[in-house]
Amino acid sequence: MTALLERPSAVKRPPRAPGVKAGKRAPYGFIAPFFVVFGIFGLFPLVYTAYVSLTGWRADQPGSEHSLVGFDNYAKLLHDQFFWNALKNTVGIGILATVPQLLLALGVAHLLNYRVRGRTFFRMGVLLPNITSVAAVTIIFTQLFGRDFGLINWVLGLFGVHHIEWQAGTASSWIAIATIVTWRWTGYNALIYLASMQAIPFELYESAALDGASKWRQFWSVTVPLLRPTILFTIVVSTIGNLQLFGEPLLFSNSQSPTNGGSQHQFQTLAVYTYDQFWQKFKYGYGAAISWALFLVIVIMVGLALTLSRRLRGVSDE
Amino acid sequence: MRRAAQRSPGVYALLTLVVLVSLFPLYWSFVGASRDNAAISKVPPTLVPGGNLLHNLKTAFTDFDMRLALFNSFTVSTIVTISVVLTSTMAGFAFAKLRFKGRNGLLIVVIATMMVPTQLGIIPLYIMMANWFHLAGSIWSLILPAATSAFGVFFMRQYLVTALPVELLDAGRVDGCSTLQLYWHQVLPVARPAMAVLGMLTFLATWNDFFWPLVAMNPQNPTVQVALSAFAGGYVTDYSLVLTGALISTLPMLVVFAAMGRQILDGITQGALKG
């Protein structure tokens, strides 16, 4: 995992410097502030949430924090239709928010890699969405996606599309939420791809061109394979992020109970469902079990995404 | 790829389109914030700003206490940023340049924790803050968990491994510097560019954080993002006011971006952010 997550850099790192001698205790003094805070607020909560998930703890029932119920919460999950529904939504929206985004980012990076005037302006421009907050962006987009007065429906109307109530349908709400995520993250990923693209030696393209490879062919046969480590990195990071979507589905909902994720729960993600059970229904134990389930889903999906992207590469190489 | 011959107008057109799409939603919030609700609910939509901005800003600040929200967000983001930059530089230095037992093992722990999703900590953190420390609703419930960052430690370590020559440290040792003096006189000056990037990223992330502040804080004592979600959550049906809120929350970040965005950009494109 370590090797995988170290973003490939253009420059080969020199052999690891041996470091200087220090007193026996000094180095620990330097890492202590991090590890103390991390131990209390990072590591301990992980252990504790595992414990909480084994209790029948409900905030509205005093004393229930001591009721150990074993794996009951997890057993209940398996029969909870809302859990399966949220799982479906999480994976569906997750894929919809990741795959087109990374493909788009590749395209944008390719454009940015041309020698153009105003390079810095264009790069700053594509990075801008990334500094905005989930809350602000979702609010703005929810207005843009408005049924009656939203700009998006108005534009679609020019092409004869009837007004869409984006929150109402499964597909439409998934697309809208994925659009918000894609808008915020495409530029960031494009810049990461760009950094790797610039490290590709120009000679490779020259010799490919001599062999008669078209631009398109060069892109897929030279650029993409050489970007592989970077692409894998972005797949892992995006998958982890996009399976935890919370603010977007919550604030996109225009109903009085936003934690439902739509009238039919059609865009209630697992993170929103966790919040719903924990915050609205006071079920600490059950909420903790859902968040562990989500963690498991993330691990599985990252594994799947990595396996799949390896496969795809094998096919395109032939 | 990088050939002068490829300065085709198509590339410019596409790039301009991408930037326009990137800018438009923010521009739209400005248009909305400078008009009133009636203008927003017009068909076809109005695409140019109006003259209602000051009025909307005033309403946002008087009817809804955006001042407290901004103050909270500034305080939390500033303290968290200073703390993360300092502790990350210290630990990053130790992991990069000091020899000690268990160094590699502990570094792997740091990297592994970067993979753990934040949502897993929400419920236990809330129980700790509410039931044990009695800090729920206070800005300290936001500051303490964010005071250090595994990403920050790893980021600074990666930077210092190559940027800080061992010879420099050895020379300092010959001059009789203690490790703390080495850190102060040699590590910090070298680390400054990376500290700036890490500081900006931390400030942005803290300012924009939503899930945990929504749980830990309340509408009476919110951060900007929490206040914004209350704005949008049905208390206000006036869209021009809601968009004004979105604009207010984004403006400080736009200022940061305008002033120092170049460094973030360099950080990303030159691979300094070896995540």
XYZ file of C-alpha atoms in Angstrom:
593
model
C 0.000 0.000 0.000
C 2.824 2.336 0.840
C 4.524 2.057 -2.485
C 1.234 2.480 -4.224
C 0.349 5.677 -2.464
C 3.592 7.475 -2.931
C 2.733 9.651 -5.814
C 5.160 8.919 -8.606
C 7.330 11.940 -9.061
C 9.208 13.144 -12.069
C 12.562 13.058 -10.379
C 14.050 9.831 -9.100
C 14.672 10.237 -5.429
C 18.318 9.937 -4.422
C 19.161 7.072 -2.078
C 17.751 7.709 1.364
C 19.982 10.007 3.366
C 21.213 8.255 6.472
C 20.265 11.088 8.815
C 22.140 12.652 11.660
C 22.809 11.296 15.075
C 20.618 12.655 17.771
C 20.277 12.051 21.471
C 18.342 8.969 22.456
C 15.234 10.882 23.419
C 15.309 13.939 21.157
C 13.728 12.257 18.081
C 10.822 10.992 20.161
C 10.317 14.487 21.479
C 9.892 15.683 17.912
C 7.311 13.094 16.964
C 5.529 13.133 20.335
C 3.162 16.080 19.674
C 1.820 14.353 16.585
C 1.470 10.935 18.162
C -0.135 12.168 21.381
C -2.893 14.083 19.583
C -3.225 11.370 16.985
C -3.458 8.686 19.666
C -6.267 10.466 21.519
C -8.308 11.808 18.599
C -7.301 9.500 15.774
C -6.427 6.022 16.961
C -8.543 5.723 20.070
C -11.835 6.656 18.332
C -11.253 3.842 15.836
C -10.984 1.277 18.604
C -13.829 2.893 20.477
C -16.195 2.946 17.497
C -15.605 -0.781 17.099
C -16.681 -1.210 20.721
C -19.688 1.096 20.300
C -20.815 -0.953 17.300
C -21.097 -3.975 19.613
C -23.475 -2.205 22.003
C -27.144 -1.374 21.850
C -26.290 2.198 22.779
C -29.084 4.673 22.173
C -28.687 8.249 23.299
C -32.374 8.398 24.242
C -32.099 5.352 26.542
C -29.856 6.053 29.550
C -27.806 3.058 30.591
C -27.996 1.458 27.171
C -24.309 2.230 26.570
C -23.439 -0.759 28.732
C -25.631 -3.255 26.900
C -23.273 -5.444 24.927
C -25.161 -7.069 22.092
C -22.295 -8.728 20.244
C -22.738 -8.683 16.502
C -26.480 -8.011 16.623
C -26.112 -4.615 14.951
C -24.259 -6.196 12.054
C -26.820 -8.971 11.772
C -29.556 -6.339 11.706
C -27.734 -4.525 8.909
C -28.063 -7.550 6.652
C -31.858 -7.358 6.899
C -32.129 -3.579 6.756
C -33.542 -2.581 3.363
C -32.432 1.013 3.884
C -28.876 -0.135 4.430
C -28.856 -2.059 1.148
C -30.512 0.850 -0.573
C -27.878 3.247 0.775
C -25.152 0.824 -0.250
C -26.524 0.754 -3.783
C -26.697 4.545 -3.890
C -23.197 4.909 -2.456
C -21.632 2.616 -5.026
C -23.722 3.981 -7.886
C -23.072 7.639 -7.171
C -19.471 6.784 -6.322
C -18.853 5.245 -9.747
C -20.744 8.020 -11.508
C -18.699 10.634 -9.694
C -15.342 8.929 -10.257
C -15.102 7.388 -13.726
C -16.242 10.307 -15.931
C -14.325 12.695 -13.703
C -10.984 10.945 -14.107
C -11.481 10.568 -17.869
C -12.310 14.266 -18.096
C -9.277 15.097 -15.977
C -7.079 13.163 -18.405
C -8.473 15.205 -21.270
C -8.039 18.509 -19.446
C -4.478 17.575 -18.483
C -3.770 16.789 -22.109
C -5.022 20.246 -23.109
C -3.006 21.935 -20.377
C 0.081 20.123 -21.593
C 0.058 22.032 -24.875
C 2.414 24.956 -24.971
C -0.159 27.703 -24.669
C 0.016 31.330 -23.700
C -1.461 32.167 -20.326
C -0.627 28.747 -18.980
C -0.794 29.870 -15.348
C -4.181 31.479 -15.900
C -5.662 28.281 -17.332
C -4.166 26.171 -14.567
C -5.410 28.478 -11.832
C -8.783 28.477 -13.556
C -9.204 24.713 -13.454
C -8.004 24.558 -9.842
C -10.466 27.175 -8.629
C -13.441 24.843 -8.039
C -11.309 22.799 -5.677
C -10.930 25.594 -3.112
C -14.655 26.083 -2.710
C -16.556 24.335 0.049
C -18.924 21.412 -0.384
C -21.670 23.380 1.339
C -21.375 26.495 -0.829
C -21.001 24.562 -4.069
C -23.907 22.244 -3.359
C -26.131 25.187 -2.513
C -25.204 26.952 -5.742
C -25.711 23.828 -7.830
C -28.992 22.988 -6.139
C -30.238 26.359 -7.315
C -28.864 25.707 -10.816
C -30.642 22.339 -10.809
C -33.910 23.922 -9.661
C -37.014 22.530 -11.349
C -38.806 25.718 -12.335
C -36.190 28.454 -12.351
C -32.924 26.528 -12.574
C -30.529 27.534 -15.289
C -29.812 23.928 -16.256
C -33.443 23.115 -16.961
C -33.750 26.375 -18.877
C -30.808 25.452 -21.114
C -32.172 21.934 -21.587
C -35.513 23.519 -22.415
C -33.916 25.295 -25.350
C -33.258 21.831 -26.749
C -36.811 20.795 -26.151
C -36.197 18.818 -22.973
C -39.091 19.008 -20.545
C -38.283 20.407 -17.090
C -36.623 17.759 -14.964
C -37.198 17.519 -11.231
C -33.637 16.477 -10.484
C -34.255 15.438 -6.882
C -37.191 13.194 -7.777
C -35.641 10.438 -9.858
C -32.890 7.986 -9.031
C -30.897 8.533 -12.211
C -31.418 12.294 -12.285
C -30.417 12.805 -8.650
C -27.356 10.601 -9.053
C -26.305 12.546 -12.131
C -26.810 15.885 -10.397
C -24.769 14.858 -7.344
C -22.040 13.326 -9.498
C -21.924 16.581 -11.469
C -21.265 18.579 -8.308
C -18.415 16.256 -7.315
C -16.993 16.231 -10.829
C -17.038 20.014 -11.005
C -15.091 20.304 -7.762
C -12.414 17.681 -8.404
C -11.683 17.404 -12.137
C -9.200 20.277 -12.202
C -7.286 19.001 -9.202
C -6.839 15.572 -10.746
C -5.979 17.140 -14.110
C -3.099 19.011 -12.476
C -1.813 15.813 -10.911
C -1.906 14.109 -14.324
C -0.243 17.134 -15.892
C 2.688 16.881 -13.477
C 3.324 13.307 -14.615
C 2.760 14.084 -18.284
C 5.488 16.681 -18.182
C 7.941 14.048 -17.035
C 7.410 11.940 -20.187
C 10.432 12.321 -22.497
C 9.577 13.988 -25.766
C 11.601 11.408 -27.715
C 8.994 8.785 -26.975
C 6.425 10.789 -28.935
C 8.878 11.415 -31.738
C 9.619 7.771 -32.224
C 5.934 6.927 -31.964
C 5.229 9.530 -34.650
C 7.990 8.031 -36.821
C 6.268 4.672 -36.484
C 3.200 6.346 -37.897
C 1.156 6.548 -34.709
C -1.630 9.114 -34.806
C -2.082 11.688 -32.017
C -4.908 9.644 -30.626
C -2.818 6.490 -30.758
C 0.121 8.304 -29.111
C -2.120 9.408 -26.297
C -3.367 5.901 -25.562
C -0.129 4.028 -26.262
C 2.456 6.403 -24.819
C 0.820 8.860 -22.413
C -1.705 6.666 -20.644
C 0.590 3.670 -19.959
C 3.281 5.967 -18.587
C 0.729 7.700 -16.374
C -0.368 4.372 -14.940
C 1.057 4.821 -11.430
C -0.455 8.296 -11.233
C -3.793 7.058 -12.535
C -3.845 4.293 -9.938
C -3.090 6.887 -7.268
C -5.998 9.087 -8.331
C -8.319 6.082 -8.561
C -7.551 5.122 -4.975
C -7.899 8.644 -3.605
C -11.068 9.439 -5.577
C -12.712 6.141 -4.703
C -12.075 6.654 -0.999
C -13.459 10.197 -1.201
C -16.443 9.535 -3.430
C -17.746 6.621 -1.384
C -18.025 8.943 1.612
C -20.162 11.629 -0.023
C -22.115 13.405 2.687
C -22.512 17.143 2.237
C -23.561 16.894 -1.409
C -26.507 14.485 -0.980
C -27.545 16.100 2.314
C -27.698 19.667 1.029
C -28.962 18.688 -2.414
C -32.136 17.386 -0.795
C -34.845 20.027 -0.797
C -37.162 18.222 1.585
C -37.808 18.882 5.267
C -35.919 15.749 6.266
C -32.715 15.892 4.247
C -31.216 12.860 5.989
C -33.702 10.690 4.087
C -31.839 11.431 0.890
C -34.904 12.038 -1.236
C -38.544 11.011 -1.007
C -37.760 7.389 -1.844
C -34.298 7.490 -0.243
C -33.021 7.458 -3.820
C -29.850 9.378 -3.049
C -29.281 8.497 0.591
C -25.627 7.477 0.777
C -24.156 5.354 3.563
C -22.529 8.405 5.134
C -25.896 10.173 5.191
C -27.584 7.030 6.534
C -24.985 6.811 9.314
C -25.714 10.414 10.221
C -29.451 9.770 10.053
C -29.302 6.808 12.446
C -26.804 8.407 14.813
C -27.986 12.011 14.833
C -31.712 11.844 14.075
C -32.559 8.444 15.576
C -29.995 8.487 18.437
C -28.795 4.983 17.579
C -25.106 5.192 18.417
C -24.438 1.462 18.286
C -26.213 0.927 15.004
C -24.659 4.040 13.474
C -21.209 2.819 14.436
C -21.924 -0.521 12.757
C -22.952 1.260 9.546
C -19.751 3.293 9.521
C -17.702 0.110 9.877
C -19.685 -1.406 7.032
C -18.887 1.662 4.936
C -15.220 1.259 5.777
C -15.392 -2.329 4.548
C -17.142 -1.191 1.365
C -14.359 1.331 0.740
C -11.655 -1.314 1.163
C -13.479 -3.693 -1.196
C -14.168 -1.038 -3.817
C -10.586 0.241 -3.812
C -9.411 -3.332 -4.295
C -11.925 -3.864 -7.109
C -11.011 -0.598 -8.818
C -7.328 -1.479 -8.737
C -7.896 -4.993 -10.079
C -10.152 -3.688 -12.821
C -7.758 -0.973 -13.938
C -4.966 -3.554 -14.142
C -7.182 -5.750 -16.323
C -8.144 -2.939 -18.656
C -4.548 -2.105 -19.201
C -3.736 -5.710 -20.128
C -6.458 -5.625 -22.778
C -5.439 -2.340 -24.344
C -1.849 -3.495 -24.596
C -2.599 -6.192 -27.085
C 3.389 16.939 -26.921
C 4.892 20.258 -26.074
C 5.447 21.562 -29.542
C 5.056 25.135 -30.619
C 3.439 23.919 -33.821
C 0.486 22.707 -31.803
C -0.743 26.157 -30.860
C -4.030 25.400 -32.440
C -7.057 27.609 -31.806
C -9.009 24.495 -30.880
C -6.864 23.994 -27.805
C -7.476 27.562 -26.701
C -11.185 27.241 -27.320
C -11.453 24.049 -25.281
C -9.316 25.396 -22.455
C -11.380 28.562 -22.335
C -14.520 26.464 -22.171
C -13.107 24.439 -19.274
C -12.191 27.597 -17.362
C -15.611 29.126 -18.068
C -17.337 26.037 -16.688
C -15.029 26.214 -13.656
C -15.838 29.847 -13.018
C -19.503 29.911 -13.873
C -21.109 28.559 -10.663
C -19.143 31.089 -8.614
C -20.104 33.864 -10.982
C -23.685 32.684 -10.730
C -23.663 32.948 -6.948
C -22.438 36.513 -7.368
C -25.233 37.281 -9.828
C -27.779 35.782 -7.460
C -26.370 37.610 -4.450
C -26.603 40.933 -6.264
C -30.279 40.548 -7.124
C -33.484 39.721 -5.328
C -35.498 36.560 -5.268
C -37.898 37.750 -7.943
C -35.071 38.288 -10.416
C -33.707 34.801 -9.803
C -37.096 33.265 -10.454
C -37.333 34.754 -13.896
C -37.482 32.994 -17.221
C -35.202 33.408 -19.080
C -32.680 33.765 -16.230
C -30.758 36.997 -15.824
C -27.051 36.519 -16.346
C -25.696 39.907 -15.296
C -25.269 41.209 -11.738
C -27.820 43.622 -10.292
C -27.627 46.290 -7.599
C -28.913 44.426 -4.588
C -25.610 43.056 -3.265
C -25.154 45.462 -0.341
C -28.710 44.990 0.800
C -28.341 41.208 0.754
C -25.017 41.364 2.557
C -26.576 43.550 5.229
C -29.476 41.152 5.693
C -27.126 38.190 5.909
C -25.109 39.888 8.612
C -27.989 41.317 10.628
C -30.764 38.730 10.340
C -28.349 35.825 10.426
C -25.279 36.074 12.548
C -22.683 35.516 9.884
C -20.168 37.484 11.946
C -19.987 34.850 14.661
C -19.751 32.126 12.021
C -16.906 33.895 10.221
C -15.139 34.572 13.504
C -15.391 30.911 14.534
C -14.170 29.679 11.183
C -11.236 32.090 11.185
C -10.222 31.193 14.727
C -10.467 27.443 14.182
C -8.713 27.505 10.806
C -5.887 29.716 12.043
C -5.122 27.734 15.193
C -5.386 24.407 13.345
C -3.104 25.647 10.573
C -0.374 26.846 12.936
C -0.565 23.666 14.951
C -0.518 21.323 11.954
C 2.372 23.130 10.277
C 4.498 23.135 13.429
C 3.843 19.559 14.539
C 4.160 18.234 10.987
C 7.467 19.993 10.454
C 8.811 18.601 13.725
C 7.717 15.034 13.077
C 8.574 15.267 9.388
C 12.095 16.363 10.292
C 12.510 13.490 12.722
C 11.254 10.937 10.191
C 13.395 12.377 7.412
C 16.680 13.084 9.101
C 16.978 11.707 12.621
C 18.011 8.179 13.407
C 15.928 6.452 16.018
C 14.544 3.068 16.844
C 11.183 2.248 15.292
C 11.395 5.039 12.731
C 10.199 3.004 9.748
C 7.495 1.216 11.694
C 6.063 4.459 13.018
C 6.175 6.043 9.589
C 4.105 3.179 8.216
C 1.578 3.827 10.990
C 1.397 7.466 9.856
C 0.824 6.464 6.228
C -1.744 3.819 7.155
C -3.824 6.362 9.066
C -4.073 8.537 5.969
C -6.192 5.751 4.487
C -8.750 5.625 7.283
C -11.926 7.455 6.274
C -12.938 10.393 8.444
C -16.531 9.232 8.760
C -15.388 6.316 10.925
C -14.407 8.720 13.693
C -17.548 10.859 13.800
C -19.614 8.916 16.347
C -16.834 8.105 18.846
C -15.456 11.650 18.588
C -18.878 13.049 19.349
C -19.267 10.787 22.379
C -15.815 11.832 23.607
C -16.478 15.520 23.073
C -20.025 15.540 24.461
C -19.871 13.031 27.322
C -16.249 13.050 28.429
C -14.672 16.417 27.720
C -17.883 18.465 27.630
C -16.588 20.385 24.653
C -19.423 19.746 22.182
C -20.580 23.045 20.732
C -17.256 24.691 21.533
C -14.688 25.493 18.852
C -12.215 23.333 20.788
C -14.152 20.282 19.654
C -13.074 21.264 16.133
C -9.525 22.350 16.935
C -8.306 19.423 19.039
C -8.971 16.527 16.617
C -7.543 18.546 13.713
C -4.482 19.843 15.558
C -2.197 17.325 13.898
C -2.344 15.647 10.527
C -0.886 12.385 9.251
C -0.899 13.822 5.758
C 1.042 16.835 7.028
C 3.712 14.676 8.663
C 4.124 12.568 5.547
C 4.131 15.643 3.321
C 6.864 17.390 5.317
C 8.887 14.210 5.591
C 8.802 13.741 1.820
C 9.907 17.312 1.305
C 12.700 17.323 3.868
C 14.175 13.995 2.741
C 15.431 15.642 -0.429
C 15.443 19.353 0.430
C 17.488 19.198 3.602
C 21.133 18.164 3.057
C 22.588 16.018 5.812
C 25.864 17.932 5.456
C 24.079 21.037 6.693
C 22.932 19.232 9.809
C 26.337 17.647 10.355
C 27.989 21.053 10.109
C 25.519 22.356 12.677
C 26.398 19.448 14.943
C 30.099 20.305 14.661
C 29.220 23.812 15.776
C 27.641 22.289 18.836
C 23.941 22.742 18.020
C 21.413 20.736 19.971
C 18.692 18.973 17.961
C 16.254 21.713 18.866
C 18.694 24.366 17.644
C 19.176 22.403 14.417
C 15.427 22.416 13.972
C 15.154 26.117 14.589
C 18.151 27.403 12.635
C 18.428 24.923 9.788
C 15.259 22.906 9.331
C 12.689 25.705 9.502
C 14.365 27.997 6.909
C 14.724 25.098 4.468
C 11.171 23.903 5.083
C 9.528 27.278 4.562
C 8.156 26.731 1.004
C 6.601 23.405 1.960
C 5.259 24.918 5.170
C 3.514 27.591 3.116
C 1.849 25.011 0.871
C 0.865 22.776 3.774
C -0.431 25.800 5.654
C -2.652 26.888 2.785
C -3.995 23.399 2.178
C -4.730 22.993 5.884
C -6.453 26.365 6.117
C -8.609 25.606 3.078
C -9.526 22.131 4.287
C -10.389 23.342 7.790
C -12.419 26.267 6.521
C -14.361 24.029 4.163
C -14.848 21.075 6.506
C -18.501 20.164 6.898
C -19.400 16.737 8.351
C -17.672 16.959 11.739
C -18.511 20.648 12.386
C -22.158 19.899 11.557
C -22.152 17.253 14.301
C -19.966 19.034 16.839
C -21.290 22.589 16.558
C -24.839 23.965 16.585
C -26.764 26.740 14.828
C -26.269 29.033 17.828
C -22.494 28.758 17.599
C -21.758 27.661 14.027
C -18.873 27.706 11.629
C -19.475 29.305 8.252
C -20.292 25.975 6.640
C -22.723 24.996 9.398
C -24.418 28.393 9.179
C -24.643 27.974 5.433
C -26.328 24.601 5.713
C -28.863 26.119 8.123
C -29.416 28.893 5.589
C -30.203 26.377 2.915
C -32.083 24.019 5.191
C -35.415 25.694 4.818
C -35.098 28.599 7.249
C -34.678 30.865 4.281
C -36.631 30.537 1.092
C -35.041 33.606 -0.397
C -32.563 32.222 -2.900
C -30.726 35.480 -3.388
C -30.012 35.454 0.342
C -28.903 31.815 0.286
C -26.540 32.577 -2.586
C -25.265 35.586 -0.660
C -24.372 33.221 2.164
C -22.542 30.945 -0.263
C -20.665 33.947 -1.617
C -19.676 35.194 1.850
C -18.347 31.776 2.786
C -16.333 31.507 -0.424
C -14.887 35.023 -0.615
C -12.161 34.586 2.016
C -10.966 31.470 0.202
C -10.937 33.344 -3.092
C -8.715 35.974 -1.464
C -6.336 33.284 -0.191
C -6.355 31.703 -3.630
C -5.668 34.981 -5.421
C -2.803 35.780 -3.078
C -1.146 32.393 -2.836
C -2.807 30.100 -5.348
C 0.328 30.077 -7.449
C 2.138 28.226 -4.694
C -0.581 25.597 -4.399
C -0.389 25.185 -8.144
C 3.380 24.763 -8.074
C 3.009 22.400 -5.169
C 0.709 20.151 -7.189
C 2.326 20.375 -10.601
C 5.889 19.986 -9.437
C 5.027 16.901 -7.516
C 5.735 18.463 -4.147
C 2.459 17.027 -2.979
C 3.600 13.463 -3.085
C 0.402 12.475 -1.373
